[in-house]
Tab-separated table of N, CA and C in Angstrom:
chain	number	residue	atom	x	y	z
A	11	MET	N	6.756	-20.943	8.445
A	11	MET	CA	7.482	-19.739	8.817
A	11	MET	C	8.265	-20.022	10.098
A	12	SER	N	9.447	-19.468	10.176
A	12	SER	CA	10.293	-19.679	11.352
A	12	SER	C	9.854	-18.777	12.505
A	13	ALA	N	10.290	-19.134	13.689
A	13	ALA	CA	10.005	-18.314	14.858
A	13	ALA	C	10.619	-16.925	14.683
A	14	TYR	N	11.790	-16.850	14.070
A	14	TYR	CA	12.456	-15.561	13.853
A	14	TYR	C	11.587	-14.640	13.000
A	15	ALA	N	11.072	-15.170	11.909
A	15	ALA	CA	10.242	-14.366	11.014
A	15	ALA	C	8.944	-13.954	11.712
A	16	ALA	N	8.368	-14.868	12.472
A	16	ALA	CA	7.133	-14.550	13.185
A	16	ALA	C	7.353	-13.451	14.220
A	17	LEU	N	8.500	-13.471	14.867
A	17	LEU	CA	8.796	-12.488	15.917
A	17	LEU	C	9.178	-11.122	15.359
A	18	ALA	N	9.402	-11.036	14.071
A	18	ALA	CA	9.835	-9.774	13.470
A	18	ALA	C	8.743	-8.711	13.515
A	19	GLU	N	7.489	-9.101	13.614
A	19	GLU	CA	6.377	-8.158	13.553
A	19	GLU	C	5.955	-7.758	14.966
A	20	PRO	N	5.890	-6.460	15.272
A	20	PRO	CA	5.579	-6.005	16.638
A	20	PRO	C	4.231	-6.476	17.186
A	21	HIS	N	3.198	-6.562	16.362
A	21	HIS	CA	1.902	-7.028	16.861
A	21	HIS	C	1.963	-8.489	17.294
A	22	ARG	N	2.736	-9.278	16.584
A	22	ARG	CA	2.869	-10.690	16.972
A	22	ARG	C	3.631	-10.816	18.286
A	23	ARG	N	4.632	-9.977	18.490
A	23	ARG	CA	5.337	-9.997	19.787
A	23	ARG	C	4.391	-9.583	20.909
A	24	LEU	N	3.525	-8.626	20.645
A	24	LEU	CA	2.552	-8.192	21.656
A	24	LEU	C	1.569	-9.324	21.972
A	25	ILE	N	1.153	-10.062	20.963
A	25	ILE	CA	0.274	-11.210	21.211
A	25	ILE	C	0.968	-12.199	22.138
A	26	LEU	N	2.231	-12.489	21.884
A	26	LEU	CA	2.971	-13.418	22.751
A	26	LEU	C	3.075	-12.858	24.165
A	27	ASP	N	3.290	-11.549	24.283
A	27	ASP	CA	3.338	-10.920	25.608
A	27	ASP	C	2.013	-11.121	26.351
A	28	LEU	N	0.907	-10.946	25.634
A	28	LEU	CA	-0.412	-11.115	26.246
A	28	LEU	C	-0.659	-12.563	26.663
A	29	LEU	N	-0.105	-13.507	25.928
A	29	LEU	CA	-0.321	-14.922	26.228
A	29	LEU	C	0.616	-15.464	27.305
A	30	ARG	N	1.599	-14.676	27.694
A	30	ARG	CA	2.519	-15.133	28.756
A	30	ARG	C	1.780	-15.452	30.040
A	31	ASP	N	0.704	-14.716	30.316
A	31	ASP	CA	-0.049	-14.920	31.552
A	31	ASP	C	-1.079	-16.035	31.451
A	32	GLY	N	-1.210	-16.631	30.282
A	32	GLY	CA	-2.137	-17.740	30.125
A	32	GLY	C	-3.001	-17.607	28.891
A	33	GLU	N	-3.805	-18.609	28.709
A	33	GLU	CA	-4.679	-18.713	27.547
A	33	GLU	C	-5.664	-17.530	27.493
A	34	ARG	N	-5.935	-17.058	26.270
A	34	ARG	CA	-6.887	-15.966	26.071
A	34	ARG	C	-7.754	-16.247	24.851
A	35	PRO	N	-9.019	-15.812	24.908
A	35	PRO	CA	-9.868	-15.942	23.720
A	35	PRO	C	-9.432	-14.952	22.647
A	36	ALA	N	-9.675	-15.309	21.396
A	36	ALA	CA	-9.274	-14.455	20.281
A	36	ALA	C	-9.879	-13.061	20.407
A	37	GLY	N	-11.126	-12.956	20.840
A	37	GLY	CA	-11.780	-11.652	20.977
A	37	GLY	C	-11.062	-10.736	21.945
A	38	GLU	N	-10.522	-11.293	23.002
A	38	GLU	CA	-9.772	-10.489	23.969
A	38	GLU	C	-8.480	-9.960	23.348
A	39	LEU	N	-7.855	-10.776	22.528
A	39	LEU	CA	-6.643	-10.316	21.841
A	39	LEU	C	-6.968	-9.170	20.890
A	40	VAL	N	-8.101	-9.269	20.202
A	40	VAL	CA	-8.533	-8.198	19.300
A	40	VAL	C	-8.701	-6.898	20.086
A	41	GLU	N	-9.352	-6.971	21.247
A	41	GLU	CA	-9.567	-5.779	22.083
A	41	GLU	C	-8.252	-5.142	22.506
A	42	HIS	N	-7.311	-5.948	22.937
A	42	HIS	CA	-6.028	-5.434	23.417
A	42	HIS	C	-5.181	-4.816	22.313
A	43	LEU	N	-5.251	-5.393	21.124
A	43	LEU	CA	-4.380	-4.951	20.039
A	43	LEU	C	-4.924	-3.750	19.287
A	44	GLY	N	-6.235	-3.551	19.315
A	44	GLY	CA	-6.810	-2.440	18.571
A	44	GLY	C	-6.760	-2.645	17.064
A	45	LEU	N	-6.648	-3.888	16.634
A	45	LEU	CA	-6.654	-4.230	15.211
A	45	LEU	C	-8.002	-4.862	14.876
A	46	SER	N	-8.275	-4.994	13.602
A	46	SER	CA	-9.490	-5.678	13.183
A	46	SER	C	-9.381	-7.161	13.518
A	47	GLN	N	-10.525	-7.828	13.614
A	47	GLN	CA	-10.522	-9.260	13.880
A	47	GLN	C	-9.789	-10.020	12.777
A	48	PRO	N	-10.015	-9.689	11.482
A	48	PRO	CA	-9.253	-10.390	10.444
A	48	PRO	C	-7.737	-10.148	10.544
A	49	GLY	N	-7.363	-8.940	10.941
A	49	GLY	CA	-5.932	-8.639	11.097
A	49	GLY	C	-5.299	-9.470	12.198
A	50	VAL	N	-5.989	-9.572	13.336
A	50	VAL	CA	-5.475	-10.383	14.443
A	50	VAL	C	-5.435	-11.853	14.035
A	51	SER	N	-6.458	-12.300	13.307
A	51	SER	CA	-6.483	-13.702	12.850
A	51	SER	C	-5.284	-14.022	11.971
A	52	LYS	N	-4.897	-13.081	11.118
A	52	LYS	CA	-3.730	-13.313	10.258
A	52	LYS	C	-2.461	-13.450	11.094
A	53	HIS	N	-2.318	-12.596	12.110
A	53	HIS	CA	-1.141	-12.691	12.982
A	53	HIS	C	-1.145	-14.010	13.748
A	54	LEU	N	-2.322	-14.414	14.236
A	54	LEU	CA	-2.416	-15.672	14.971
A	54	LEU	C	-2.088	-16.862	14.073
A	55	LYS	N	-2.475	-16.792	12.820
A	55	LYS	CA	-2.152	-17.870	11.882
A	55	LYS	C	-0.641	-17.999	11.709
A	56	VAL	N	0.042	-16.865	11.570
A	56	VAL	CA	1.501	-16.886	11.431
A	56	VAL	C	2.137	-17.492	12.682
A	57	LEU	N	1.654	-17.085	13.850
A	57	LEU	CA	2.200	-17.608	15.104
A	57	LEU	C	1.928	-19.109	15.245
A	58	ARG	N	0.751	-19.553	14.818
A	58	ARG	CA	0.437	-20.990	14.843
A	58	ARG	C	1.357	-21.759	13.910
A	59	GLU	N	1.537	-21.252	12.701
A	59	GLU	CA	2.389	-21.939	11.722
A	59	GLU	C	3.843	-21.997	12.181
A	60	ALA	N	4.270	-21.013	12.951
A	60	ALA	CA	5.633	-21.014	13.491
A	60	ALA	C	5.737	-21.868	14.750
A	61	GLY	N	4.601	-22.381	15.227
A	61	GLY	CA	4.596	-23.231	16.418
A	61	GLY	C	4.656	-22.466	17.724
A	62	LEU	N	4.462	-21.154	17.674
A	62	LEU	CA	4.590	-20.332	18.875
A	62	LEU	C	3.320	-20.262	19.708
A	63	VAL	N	2.181	-20.567	19.115
A	63	VAL	CA	0.918	-20.614	19.850
A	63	VAL	C	0.157	-21.866	19.441
A	64	VAL	N	-0.709	-22.288	20.335
A	64	VAL	CA	-1.634	-23.378	20.056
A	64	VAL	C	-3.043	-22.837	20.239
A	65	VAL	N	-3.993	-23.449	19.554
A	65	VAL	CA	-5.383	-22.998	19.613
A	65	VAL	C	-6.259	-24.140	20.104
A	66	ARG	N	-7.266	-23.754	20.878
A	66	ARG	CA	-8.243	-24.715	21.391
A	66	ARG	C	-9.626	-24.157	21.098
A	67	ALA	N	-10.467	-24.972	20.481
A	67	ALA	CA	-11.828	-24.539	20.167
A	67	ALA	C	-12.766	-24.946	21.298
A	68	GLU	N	-13.643	-24.016	21.645
A	68	GLU	CA	-14.692	-24.298	22.630
A	68	GLU	C	-15.956	-23.647	22.096
A	69	GLY	N	-16.792	-24.452	21.479
A	69	GLY	CA	-17.959	-23.906	20.788
A	69	GLY	C	-17.491	-23.041	19.632
A	70	LYS	N	-18.004	-21.815	19.569
A	70	LYS	CA	-17.599	-20.897	18.503
A	70	LYS	C	-16.346	-20.109	18.849
A	71	GLN	N	-15.927	-20.180	20.094
A	71	GLN	CA	-14.745	-19.414	20.515
A	71	GLN	C	-13.468	-20.193	20.275
A	72	ARG	N	-12.404	-19.425	20.025
A	72	ARG	CA	-11.067	-19.989	19.886
A	72	ARG	C	-10.203	-19.394	20.985
A	73	PHE	N	-9.510	-20.257	21.697
A	73	PHE	CA	-8.626	-19.831	22.782
A	73	PHE	C	-7.191	-20.103	22.356
A	74	TYR	N	-6.340	-19.124	22.577
A	74	TYR	CA	-4.935	-19.236	22.173
A	74	TYR	C	-4.054	-19.270	23.413
A	75	ALA	N	-3.005	-20.069	23.321
A	75	ALA	CA	-2.044	-20.191	24.414
A	75	ALA	C	-0.636	-20.205	23.835
A	76	LEU	N	0.282	-19.735	24.626
A	76	LEU	CA	1.692	-19.712	24.247
A	76	LEU	C	2.234	-21.135	24.199
A	77	HIS	N	3.014	-21.415	23.189
A	77	HIS	CA	3.731	-22.690	23.063
A	77	HIS	C	5.212	-22.313	23.000
A	78	PRO	N	5.881	-22.249	24.144
A	78	PRO	CA	7.203	-21.617	24.228
A	78	PRO	C	8.383	-22.399	23.663
A	79	GLU	N	8.227	-23.671	23.360
A	79	GLU	CA	9.382	-24.464	22.935
A	79	GLU	C	10.146	-23.860	21.760
A	80	PRO	N	9.479	-23.338	20.716
A	80	PRO	CA	10.256	-22.751	19.607
A	80	PRO	C	11.082	-21.535	20.030
A	81	LEU	N	10.718	-20.914	21.141
A	81	LEU	CA	11.488	-19.763	21.608
A	81	LEU	C	12.860	-20.178	22.150
A	82	ALA	N	13.015	-21.456	22.475
A	82	ALA	CA	14.307	-21.935	22.977
A	82	ALA	C	15.400	-21.722	21.942
A	83	GLU	N	15.075	-21.944	20.671
A	83	GLU	CA	16.059	-21.729	19.605
A	83	GLU	C	16.460	-20.253	19.532
A	84	VAL	N	15.482	-19.379	19.656
A	84	VAL	CA	15.759	-17.935	19.635
A	84	VAL	C	16.611	-17.564	20.849
A	85	PHE	N	16.267	-18.113	22.006
A	85	PHE	CA	17.021	-17.847	23.236
A	85	PHE	C	18.482	-18.270	23.073
A	86	GLN	N	18.696	-19.439	22.505
A	86	GLN	CA	20.067	-19.922	22.316
A	86	GLN	C	20.835	-19.033	21.354
A	87	TRP	N	20.166	-18.556	20.323
A	87	TRP	CA	20.826	-17.675	19.363
A	87	TRP	C	21.185	-16.338	20.008
A	88	LEU	N	20.336	-15.839	20.888
A	88	LEU	CA	20.576	-14.541	21.531
A	88	LEU	C	21.627	-14.592	22.647
A	89	GLU	N	21.884	-15.750	23.193
A	89	GLU	CA	22.782	-15.871	24.349
A	89	GLU	C	24.151	-15.228	24.135
A	90	PRO	N	24.844	-15.428	23.026
A	90	PRO	CA	26.145	-14.767	22.852
A	90	PRO	C	26.025	-13.231	22.863
A	91	TYR	N	24.920	-12.725	22.353
A	91	TYR	CA	24.719	-11.269	22.359
A	91	TYR	C	24.457	-10.769	23.769
A	92	ARG	N	23.755	-11.558	24.556
A	92	ARG	CA	23.501	-11.204	25.954
A	92	ARG	C	24.825	-11.142	26.713
A	93	MET	N	25.697	-12.108	26.464
A	93	MET	CA	27.008	-12.114	27.121
A	93	MET	C	27.834	-10.913	26.656
A	94	PHE	N	27.749	-10.568	25.370
A	94	PHE	CA	28.458	-9.415	24.828
A	94	PHE	C	28.029	-8.142	25.557
A	95	TRP	N	26.725	-7.920	25.674
A	95	TRP	CA	26.238	-6.701	26.332
A	95	TRP	C	26.510	-6.717	27.821
A	96	SER	N	26.451	-7.881	28.421
A	96	SER	CA	26.727	-7.979	29.842
A	96	SER	C	28.147	-7.531	30.146
A	97	SER	N	29.106	-7.973	29.329
A	97	SER	CA	30.500	-7.566	29.565
A	97	SER	C	30.663	-6.065	29.328
A	98	ARG	N	29.972	-5.519	28.345
A	98	ARG	CA	30.034	-4.076	28.080
A	98	ARG	C	29.467	-3.288	29.263
A	99	LEU	N	28.355	-3.772	29.814
A	99	LEU	CA	27.745	-3.075	30.954
A	99	LEU	C	28.616	-3.191	32.203
A	100	ASP	N	29.288	-4.337	32.357
A	100	ASP	CA	30.216	-4.485	33.485
A	100	ASP	C	31.360	-3.480	33.374
A	101	THR	N	31.866	-3.280	32.170
A	101	THR	CA	32.937	-2.315	31.930
A	101	THR	C	32.456	-0.901	32.243
A	102	LEU	N	31.256	-0.576	31.816
A	102	LEU	CA	30.684	0.738	32.102
A	102	LEU	C	30.518	0.937	33.593
A	103	GLU	N	30.004	-0.067	34.278
A	103	GLU	CA	29.819	0.021	35.726
A	103	GLU	C	31.164	0.284	36.420
A	104	GLN	N	32.187	-0.441	36.033
A	104	GLN	CA	33.510	-0.250	36.623
A	104	GLN	C	34.020	1.161	36.362
A	105	HIS	N	33.846	1.662	35.144
A	105	HIS	CA	34.260	3.004	34.797
A	105	HIS	C	33.544	4.039	35.659
A	106	LEU	N	32.268	3.862	35.875
A	106	LEU	CA	31.487	4.821	36.680
A	106	LEU	C	31.903	4.789	38.143
A	107	LYS	N	32.277	3.613	38.643
A	107	LYS	CA	32.753	3.516	40.031
A	107	LYS	C	34.091	4.227	40.198
A	108	GLU	N	34.947	4.132	39.177
A	108	GLU	CA	36.265	4.740	39.246
A	108	GLU	C	36.234	6.230	38.959
A	109	ASN	N	35.235	6.705	38.279
A	109	ASN	CA	35.130	8.101	37.878
A	109	ASN	C	33.762	8.674	38.257
A	110	PRO	N	33.532	8.877	39.551
A	110	PRO	CA	32.211	9.351	39.984
A	110	PRO	C	31.843	10.734	39.499
């Protein structure tokens, strides 16, 4: 699965948000998301297959961490849109300065 497809689901984006601050055990992700453990596991599997997270086993626990490299492709794709909105916001700002 591509990073784009993985990012399409809001719970998976929330998992990535939670992992921005560092590695977390799977149980902690379950607590934060309010989903069942099997539901969170399915989302984590999709994120792993897309290369967006890595997993580390420590005994019976699984720890997940963000693997940001695949996000570079998404960032590059979004850049023209960021420039588009930036120019629109600059135009709005200028209009507001001229018409208080």
